[in-house]
């Protein structure tokens, strides 16, 4: 039962990620890279729990955790980069 729940959650997270990338590409910009990396790591963790199980599943799970860690480091780098840039006037307020 937990396998089905995990697979459903990861499927919905991919759908939400795809929706964000399609409808908000300008707003997300470089944040897409950490999101994608995190999704891949989370998918690998769920794959190791649901399908592989056992000792080889631990290897896939460890690799998934490492990929999630890389995603968090990428997110931190992107966040620091965007907060270090000087603020610019947004385009929607220029029309007023």
PDB file of C-alpha atoms in Angstrom:
ATOM      1  CA  UNK A   1       0.000   0.000   0.000  1.00  0.00           C
ATOM      2  CA  UNK A   2       2.763   2.464   0.836  1.00  0.00           C
ATOM      3  CA  UNK A   3       4.363   1.802  -2.551  1.00  0.00           C
ATOM      4  CA  UNK A   4       1.236   2.985  -4.341  1.00  0.00           C
ATOM      5  CA  UNK A   5       1.033   6.090  -2.167  1.00  0.00           C
ATOM      6  CA  UNK A   6       4.692   6.937  -2.824  1.00  0.00           C
ATOM      7  CA  UNK A   7       4.312   6.423  -6.567  1.00  0.00           C
ATOM      8  CA  UNK A   8       1.173   8.575  -6.593  1.00  0.00           C
ATOM      9  CA  UNK A   9       2.930  11.368  -4.690  1.00  0.00           C
ATOM     10  CA  UNK A  10       5.965  11.343  -6.986  1.00  0.00           C
ATOM     11  CA  UNK A  11       3.675  11.328 -10.035  1.00  0.00           C
ATOM     12  CA  UNK A  12       1.777  14.357  -8.732  1.00  0.00           C
ATOM     13  CA  UNK A  13       5.038  16.127  -7.917  1.00  0.00           C
ATOM     14  CA  UNK A  14       6.212  15.616 -11.538  1.00  0.00           C
ATOM     15  CA  UNK A  15       2.869  16.972 -12.794  1.00  0.00           C
ATOM     16  CA  UNK A  16       3.171  20.044 -10.567  1.00  0.00           C
ATOM     17  CA  UNK A  17       6.804  20.540 -11.622  1.00  0.00           C
ATOM     18  CA  UNK A  18       5.840  20.325 -15.297  1.00  0.00           C
ATOM     19  CA  UNK A  19       3.013  22.800 -14.748  1.00  0.00           C
ATOM     20  CA  UNK A  20       5.401  25.259 -13.075  1.00  0.00           C
ATOM     21  CA  UNK A  21       7.938  24.976 -15.881  1.00  0.00           C
ATOM     22  CA  UNK A  22       5.308  25.446 -18.600  1.00  0.00           C
ATOM     23  CA  UNK A  23       3.391  28.357 -17.065  1.00  0.00           C
ATOM     24  CA  UNK A  24       6.036  30.231 -15.049  1.00  0.00           C
ATOM     25  CA  UNK A  25       9.350  29.927 -16.938  1.00  0.00           C
ATOM     26  CA  UNK A  26      10.172  33.643 -16.723  1.00  0.00           C
ATOM     27  CA  UNK A  27       9.456  33.848 -13.002  1.00  0.00           C
ATOM     28  CA  UNK A  28      11.414  30.664 -12.152  1.00  0.00           C
ATOM     29  CA  UNK A  29      14.455  31.275 -14.400  1.00  0.00           C
ATOM     30  CA  UNK A  30      17.458  29.543 -12.838  1.00  0.00           C
ATOM     31  CA  UNK A  31      15.398  27.963 -10.040  1.00  0.00           C
ATOM     32  CA  UNK A  32      14.330  25.306 -12.564  1.00  0.00           C
ATOM     33  CA  UNK A  33      17.733  23.583 -12.284  1.00  0.00           C
ATOM     34  CA  UNK A  34      17.505  22.896  -8.512  1.00  0.00           C
ATOM     35  CA  UNK A  35      13.836  21.890  -8.885  1.00  0.00           C
ATOM     36  CA  UNK A  36      14.658  19.403 -11.643  1.00  0.00           C
ATOM     37  CA  UNK A  37      17.622  17.974  -9.731  1.00  0.00           C
ATOM     38  CA  UNK A  38      15.494  17.581  -6.608  1.00  0.00           C
ATOM     39  CA  UNK A  39      12.742  15.833  -8.583  1.00  0.00           C
ATOM     40  CA  UNK A  40      15.255  13.389 -10.062  1.00  0.00           C
ATOM     41  CA  UNK A  41      16.695  12.606  -6.615  1.00  0.00           C
ATOM     42  CA  UNK A  42      13.266  12.173  -5.059  1.00  0.00           C
ATOM     43  CA  UNK A  43      12.207   9.904  -7.924  1.00  0.00           C
ATOM     44  CA  UNK A  44      15.304   7.753  -7.432  1.00  0.00           C
ATOM     45  CA  UNK A  45      14.564   7.453  -3.701  1.00  0.00           C
ATOM     46  CA  UNK A  46      10.960   6.409  -4.386  1.00  0.00           C
ATOM     47  CA  UNK A  47      12.159   3.965  -7.061  1.00  0.00           C
ATOM     48  CA  UNK A  48      14.549   2.383  -4.568  1.00  0.00           C
ATOM     49  CA  UNK A  49      11.803   2.032  -1.957  1.00  0.00           C
ATOM     50  CA  UNK A  50       9.015   0.865  -4.260  1.00  0.00           C
ATOM     51  CA  UNK A  51      10.671  -1.387  -6.819  1.00  0.00           C
ATOM     52  CA  UNK A  52      14.181  -2.456  -5.895  1.00  0.00           C
ATOM     53  CA  UNK A  53      14.010  -3.065  -2.121  1.00  0.00           C
ATOM     54  CA  UNK A  54      16.859  -4.815  -0.381  1.00  0.00           C
ATOM     55  CA  UNK A  55      20.569  -4.032  -0.488  1.00  0.00           C
ATOM     56  CA  UNK A  56      20.637  -2.757  -4.059  1.00  0.00           C
ATOM     57  CA  UNK A  57      17.769  -0.426  -3.128  1.00  0.00           C
ATOM     58  CA  UNK A  58      19.982   1.098  -0.456  1.00  0.00           C
ATOM     59  CA  UNK A  59      22.480   2.053  -3.161  1.00  0.00           C
ATOM     60  CA  UNK A  60      19.796   3.745  -5.243  1.00  0.00           C
ATOM     61  CA  UNK A  61      18.402   5.445  -2.147  1.00  0.00           C
ATOM     62  CA  UNK A  62      21.856   6.726  -1.172  1.00  0.00           C
ATOM     63  CA  UNK A  63      22.386   8.052  -4.675  1.00  0.00           C
ATOM     64  CA  UNK A  64      18.961   9.716  -4.529  1.00  0.00           C
ATOM     65  CA  UNK A  65      19.823  11.382  -1.220  1.00  0.00           C
ATOM     66  CA  UNK A  66      23.125  12.612  -2.705  1.00  0.00           C
ATOM     67  CA  UNK A  67      21.261  14.076  -5.701  1.00  0.00           C
ATOM     68  CA  UNK A  68      18.786  15.796  -3.369  1.00  0.00           C
ATOM     69  CA  UNK A  69      21.773  17.241  -1.466  1.00  0.00           C
ATOM     70  CA  UNK A  70      23.238  18.544  -4.726  1.00  0.00           C
ATOM     71  CA  UNK A  71      19.857  20.112  -5.521  1.00  0.00           C
ATOM     72  CA  UNK A  72      19.807  21.918  -2.180  1.00  0.00           C
ATOM     73  CA  UNK A  73      23.346  23.235  -2.769  1.00  0.00           C
ATOM     74  CA  UNK A  74      22.324  24.433  -6.249  1.00  0.00           C
ATOM     75  CA  UNK A  75      19.263  26.109  -4.766  1.00  0.00           C
ATOM     76  CA  UNK A  76      21.440  27.883  -2.201  1.00  0.00           C
ATOM     77  CA  UNK A  77      23.831  29.123  -4.903  1.00  0.00           C
ATOM     78  CA  UNK A  78      20.971  30.399  -7.080  1.00  0.00           C
ATOM     79  CA  UNK A  79      19.262  32.062  -4.112  1.00  0.00           C
ATOM     80  CA  UNK A  80      22.443  33.833  -3.013  1.00  0.00           C
ATOM     81  CA  UNK A  81      23.048  34.964  -6.597  1.00  0.00           C
ATOM     82  CA  UNK A  82      19.569  36.451  -6.961  1.00  0.00           C
ATOM     83  CA  UNK A  83      19.691  38.177  -3.579  1.00  0.00           C
ATOM     84  CA  UNK A  84      23.111  39.673  -4.288  1.00  0.00           C
ATOM     85  CA  UNK A  85      21.903  41.316  -7.526  1.00  0.00           C
ATOM     86  CA  UNK A  86      20.673  44.915  -7.241  1.00  0.00           C
ATOM     87  CA  UNK A  87      16.899  45.222  -7.355  1.00  0.00           C
ATOM     88  CA  UNK A  88      15.437  46.477 -10.618  1.00  0.00           C
ATOM     89  CA  UNK A  89      12.045  48.057 -11.191  1.00  0.00           C
ATOM     90  CA  UNK A  90       9.578  45.468 -12.309  1.00  0.00           C
ATOM     91  CA  UNK A  91       8.031  45.747 -15.761  1.00  0.00           C
ATOM     92  CA  UNK A  92       4.459  45.751 -14.516  1.00  0.00           C
ATOM     93  CA  UNK A  93       4.994  48.963 -12.533  1.00  0.00           C
ATOM     94  CA  UNK A  94       6.659  50.780 -15.425  1.00  0.00           C
ATOM     95  CA  UNK A  95       3.331  51.146 -17.196  1.00  0.00           C
ATOM     96  CA  UNK A  96       1.759  53.258 -14.416  1.00  0.00           C
TER      97      UNK A  96
END
